[in-house]
Coordinates of C-alpha atoms in Angstrom, one line a residue:
X228 CA 0.0 0.0 0.0
X229 CA 1.3 3.4 -1.0
X230 CA 0.2 6.4 1.0
X231 CA 2.9 8.6 -0.5
X232 CA 2.1 12.2 -0.4
X233 CA 4.0 12.6 -3.6
X234 CA 1.1 11.1 -5.5
X235 CA -1.5 13.9 -6.2
X236 CA -5.0 13.5 -5.0
X237 CA -8.2 15.4 -6.1
X238 CA -11.0 15.3 -3.6
X239 CA -14.7 15.9 -4.4
X240 CA -17.1 16.1 -1.5
X241 CA -20.7 16.9 -1.3
X242 CA -24.2 15.7 -0.4
X243 CA -26.2 13.0 -2.1
X244 CA -27.1 13.5 -5.8
X245 CA -25.1 16.7 -6.1
X246 CA -23.2 15.5 -9.1
X247 CA -19.9 14.7 -7.4
X248 CA -19.8 11.2 -8.8
X249 CA -20.3 12.4 -12.4
X250 CA -17.6 15.1 -11.9
X251 CA -15.2 12.6 -10.2
X252 CA -15.5 10.1 -13.1
X253 CA -15.0 12.8 -15.7
X254 CA -12.1 14.4 -14.0
X255 CA -10.4 11.0 -13.5
X256 CA -10.8 10.3 -17.2
X257 CA -9.5 13.7 -18.2
X258 CA -6.5 13.6 -15.9
X259 CA -5.7 9.9 -16.4
X260 CA -6.0 9.3 -12.6
X261 CA -7.5 6.4 -10.7
X262 CA -11.0 6.8 -9.3
X263 CA -12.3 6.2 -5.8
X264 CA -16.0 6.2 -5.0
X265 CA -15.6 6.1 -1.2
X266 CA -19.4 5.9 -0.6
X267 CA -19.6 2.5 -2.2
X268 CA -17.8 1.0 0.9
X269 CA -20.5 2.4 3.2
X270 CA -23.2 1.1 0.8
X271 CA -21.6 -2.4 1.0
X272 CA -21.8 -2.3 4.8
X273 CA -25.4 -1.1 4.7
X274 CA -26.3 -3.8 2.2
X275 CA -24.7 -6.5 4.2
X276 CA -26.5 -5.2 7.4
X277 CA -29.8 -5.2 5.6
X278 CA -29.3 -8.7 4.1
X279 CA -28.0 -10.1 7.3
X280 CA -30.5 -8.5 9.7
X281 CA -27.8 -6.6 11.5
X282 CA -29.2 -3.6 13.5
X283 CA -28.0 -0.3 12.1
X284 CA -27.4 0.7 15.7
X285 CA -25.0 -2.2 16.5
X286 CA -21.7 -0.4 16.0
X287 CA -19.5 -3.3 16.9
X288 CA -21.2 -5.7 14.5
X289 CA -21.3 -3.2 11.7
X290 CA -17.5 -2.5 12.2
X291 CA -16.9 -6.2 11.9
X292 CA -18.8 -6.2 8.6
X293 CA -16.8 -3.3 7.4
X294 CA -13.5 -4.9 8.4
X295 CA -14.4 -8.1 6.6
X296 CA -15.4 -6.6 3.2
X297 CA -13.9 -8.4 0.3
X298 CA -15.4 -6.9 -2.8
X299 CA -14.4 -7.7 -6.3
X300 CA -14.6 -4.9 -9.0
X301 CA -14.9 -5.9 -12.6
X302 CA -15.1 -2.6 -14.5
X303 CA -18.3 -1.0 -13.2
X304 CA -19.6 -4.4 -11.9
X305 CA -19.3 -5.1 -8.2
X306 CA -19.3 -8.5 -6.6
X307 CA -19.7 -9.1 -2.8
X308 CA -20.0 -12.4 -1.0
X309 CA -20.2 -14.2 -4.3
X310 CA -23.1 -12.1 -5.6
X311 CA -23.3 -9.4 -8.2
X312 CA -24.5 -6.3 -6.3
X313 CA -24.0 -3.4 -8.6
X314 CA -27.7 -2.3 -8.8
X315 CA -28.6 -3.5 -5.3
X316 CA -26.0 -1.1 -3.8
X317 CA -27.8 1.8 -5.6
X318 CA -31.2 1.1 -4.0
X319 CA -32.5 4.0 -1.9
X320 CA -32.9 1.9 1.2
X321 CA -29.2 0.9 0.9
X322 CA -28.2 4.5 0.5
X323 CA -30.2 5.4 3.7
X324 CA -28.5 2.5 5.6
X325 CA -25.1 3.7 4.3
X326 CA -25.7 7.2 5.7
X327 CA -26.6 5.7 9.1
X328 CA -23.6 3.4 9.3
X329 CA -21.2 6.2 8.1
X330 CA -22.0 8.1 11.3
X331 CA -20.4 5.4 13.4
X332 CA -16.7 6.0 14.3
X333 CA -15.8 2.3 14.4
X334 CA -17.1 1.7 10.9
X335 CA -15.2 4.7 9.5
X336 CA -12.1 3.5 11.3
X337 CA -12.5 0.1 9.7
X338 CA -12.7 1.5 6.2
X339 CA -10.1 4.3 6.5
X340 CA -7.1 2.4 5.4
X341 CA -8.9 0.7 2.5
X342 CA -9.8 4.1 1.2
X343 CA -6.3 5.5 1.6
X344 CA -4.9 2.5 -0.1
X345 CA -6.5 3.7 -3.3
X346 CA -3.8 6.3 -3.6
X347 CA -1.7 5.1 -6.5
X348 CA 0.4 6.7 -9.3
X349 CA -0.2 8.7 -11.4
X350 CA -2.9 10.1 -9.1
X351 CA -6.3 9.7 -7.6
X352 CA -9.7 11.4 -7.8
X353 CA -11.7 10.6 -4.6
X354 CA -15.3 11.3 -4.2
X355 CA -17.3 11.2 -0.9
X356 CA -18.2 13.3 2.0
X357 CA -14.9 13.6 4.0
X358 CA -12.3 13.0 1.4
X359 CA -10.8 16.5 1.6
X360 CA -11.3 17.0 5.3
X361 CA -10.3 13.6 6.8
X362 CA -9.1 10.9 4.4
X363 CA -6.8 13.0 2.2
X364 CA -6.3 16.3 4.0
X365 CA -3.1 16.9 2.0
X366 CA -5.0 16.7 -1.4
X367 CA -3.7 19.2 -3.9
X368 CA -7.2 19.9 -5.3
X369 CA -10.3 20.0 -3.1
X370 CA -13.7 20.6 -4.6
X371 CA -17.1 20.8 -2.8
X372 CA -20.2 20.2 -4.8
X373 CA -23.7 21.1 -3.8
X374 CA -27.1 21.7 -5.3
X375 CA -30.7 22.4 -4.1
X376 CA -32.6 19.6 -2.6
X377 CA -35.3 19.5 -5.3
X378 CA -32.7 19.4 -8.1
X379 CA -30.9 16.6 -6.3
X380 CA -34.1 14.6 -5.8
X381 CA -35.0 15.0 -9.5
X382 CA -31.5 13.7 -10.5
X383 CA -31.6 10.7 -8.2
X384 CA -35.2 9.9 -9.4
X385 CA -33.9 9.9 -13.0
X386 CA -30.9 7.8 -12.1
X387 CA -33.1 5.2 -10.3
X388 CA -35.6 5.0 -13.1
X389 CA -32.9 4.6 -15.7
X390 CA -31.5 1.7 -13.7
X391 CA -35.0 0.1 -13.5
X392 CA -35.2 0.7 -9.8
X393 CA -38.4 2.0 -8.0
X394 CA -38.5 5.7 -7.1
X395 CA -40.9 8.2 -5.7
X396 CA -40.1 12.0 -5.7
X397 CA -41.8 12.8 -2.5
X398 CA -40.0 10.0 -0.6
X399 CA -36.7 11.1 -2.2
X400 CA -37.2 14.7 -1.1
X401 CA -37.7 13.5 2.5
X402 CA -34.9 11.0 2.5
X403 CA -32.4 13.4 1.0
X404 CA -33.3 16.1 3.5
X405 CA -32.9 13.7 6.3
X406 CA -29.6 12.4 5.0
X407 CA -28.3 15.9 4.6
X408 CA -29.1 16.6 8.3
X409 CA -27.5 13.3 9.4
X410 CA -24.4 13.7 7.3
X411 CA -23.8 17.3 8.3
X412 CA -24.7 16.8 12.0
X413 CA -22.7 13.7 12.8
X414 CA -20.0 13.9 15.4
X415 CA -17.4 12.0 13.3
X416 CA -16.3 13.5 9.9
X417 CA -19.3 15.6 9.3
X418 CA -20.1 16.7 5.7
X419 CA -18.6 20.1 5.1
X420 CA -16.3 21.9 2.7
X421 CA -12.6 21.6 3.3
X422 CA -10.8 24.9 4.0
X423 CA -9.8 26.5 0.7
X424 CA -11.9 24.1 -1.4
X425 CA -13.5 25.3 -4.7
X426 CA -17.2 25.3 -4.1
X427 CA -19.6 24.7 -7.0
X428 CA -23.4 24.9 -6.8
X429 CA -24.6 22.6 -9.6
X430 CA -28.3 23.4 -9.3
X431 CA -28.5 25.3 -12.7
X432 CA -25.3 23.9 -14.3
X433 CA -24.9 21.0 -16.7
X434 CA -22.2 18.4 -16.3
X435 CA -20.0 19.9 -19.0
X436 CA -19.9 23.3 -17.3
X437 CA -19.1 21.7 -14.0
X438 CA -16.4 19.6 -15.5
X439 CA -14.8 22.7 -17.2
X440 CA -14.7 24.6 -13.9
X441 CA -13.3 21.6 -12.0
X442 CA -10.7 20.7 -14.6
X443 CA -9.4 24.3 -15.0
X444 CA -9.0 24.5 -11.2
X445 CA -7.3 21.2 -10.9
X446 CA -4.9 21.7 -13.8
X447 CA -3.9 25.1 -12.5
X448 CA -3.1 23.6 -9.1
X449 CA -1.4 20.4 -10.5
X450 CA 0.9 22.5 -12.6
X451 CA 2.3 24.6 -9.7

């Protein structure tokens, strides 16, 4: 595992459905960097808890699940416990469970090194909620993405429908609002912009515009 601070890292943090995943993937492709979707680890823990009937309040049991994760990534396909779980991890109830387990210090500690181990040459783009504040505080480029709740609910609704998963706008609005409050208010690694981060409100911006802003910012900092 290489945690060398000589390997550049770009962090993209923000709330659910703000567009950070889209920006992270596009930036990684443009820069030729590796990509880390840190939230997928918490979704894995949430999925395993729901499948196994583990209480989302049982911190010790959830930490054991986190420590024992052995996912297999095949392109965009994800396997866990011998099952293909790519779409299952994107279900709304799994996202809600992920937000709850992410508030637990023991779970975050169990996943910390796995996330840091993603730092490999020539560089890494890491998307999540505490990438720039906790996991990679020395990142050369830090971006914080946000958007209005209604815009984010519409985006998530579209994503779920396109994947053939059930979705309800009213339920999404409520769940995203609750998740925002939970993520921002937790005691451990709360959702917030890192000091000095470039902040982008994507409510009225298309993906190409957001990418142009993020790429210009990162290239300027990487060339210093």
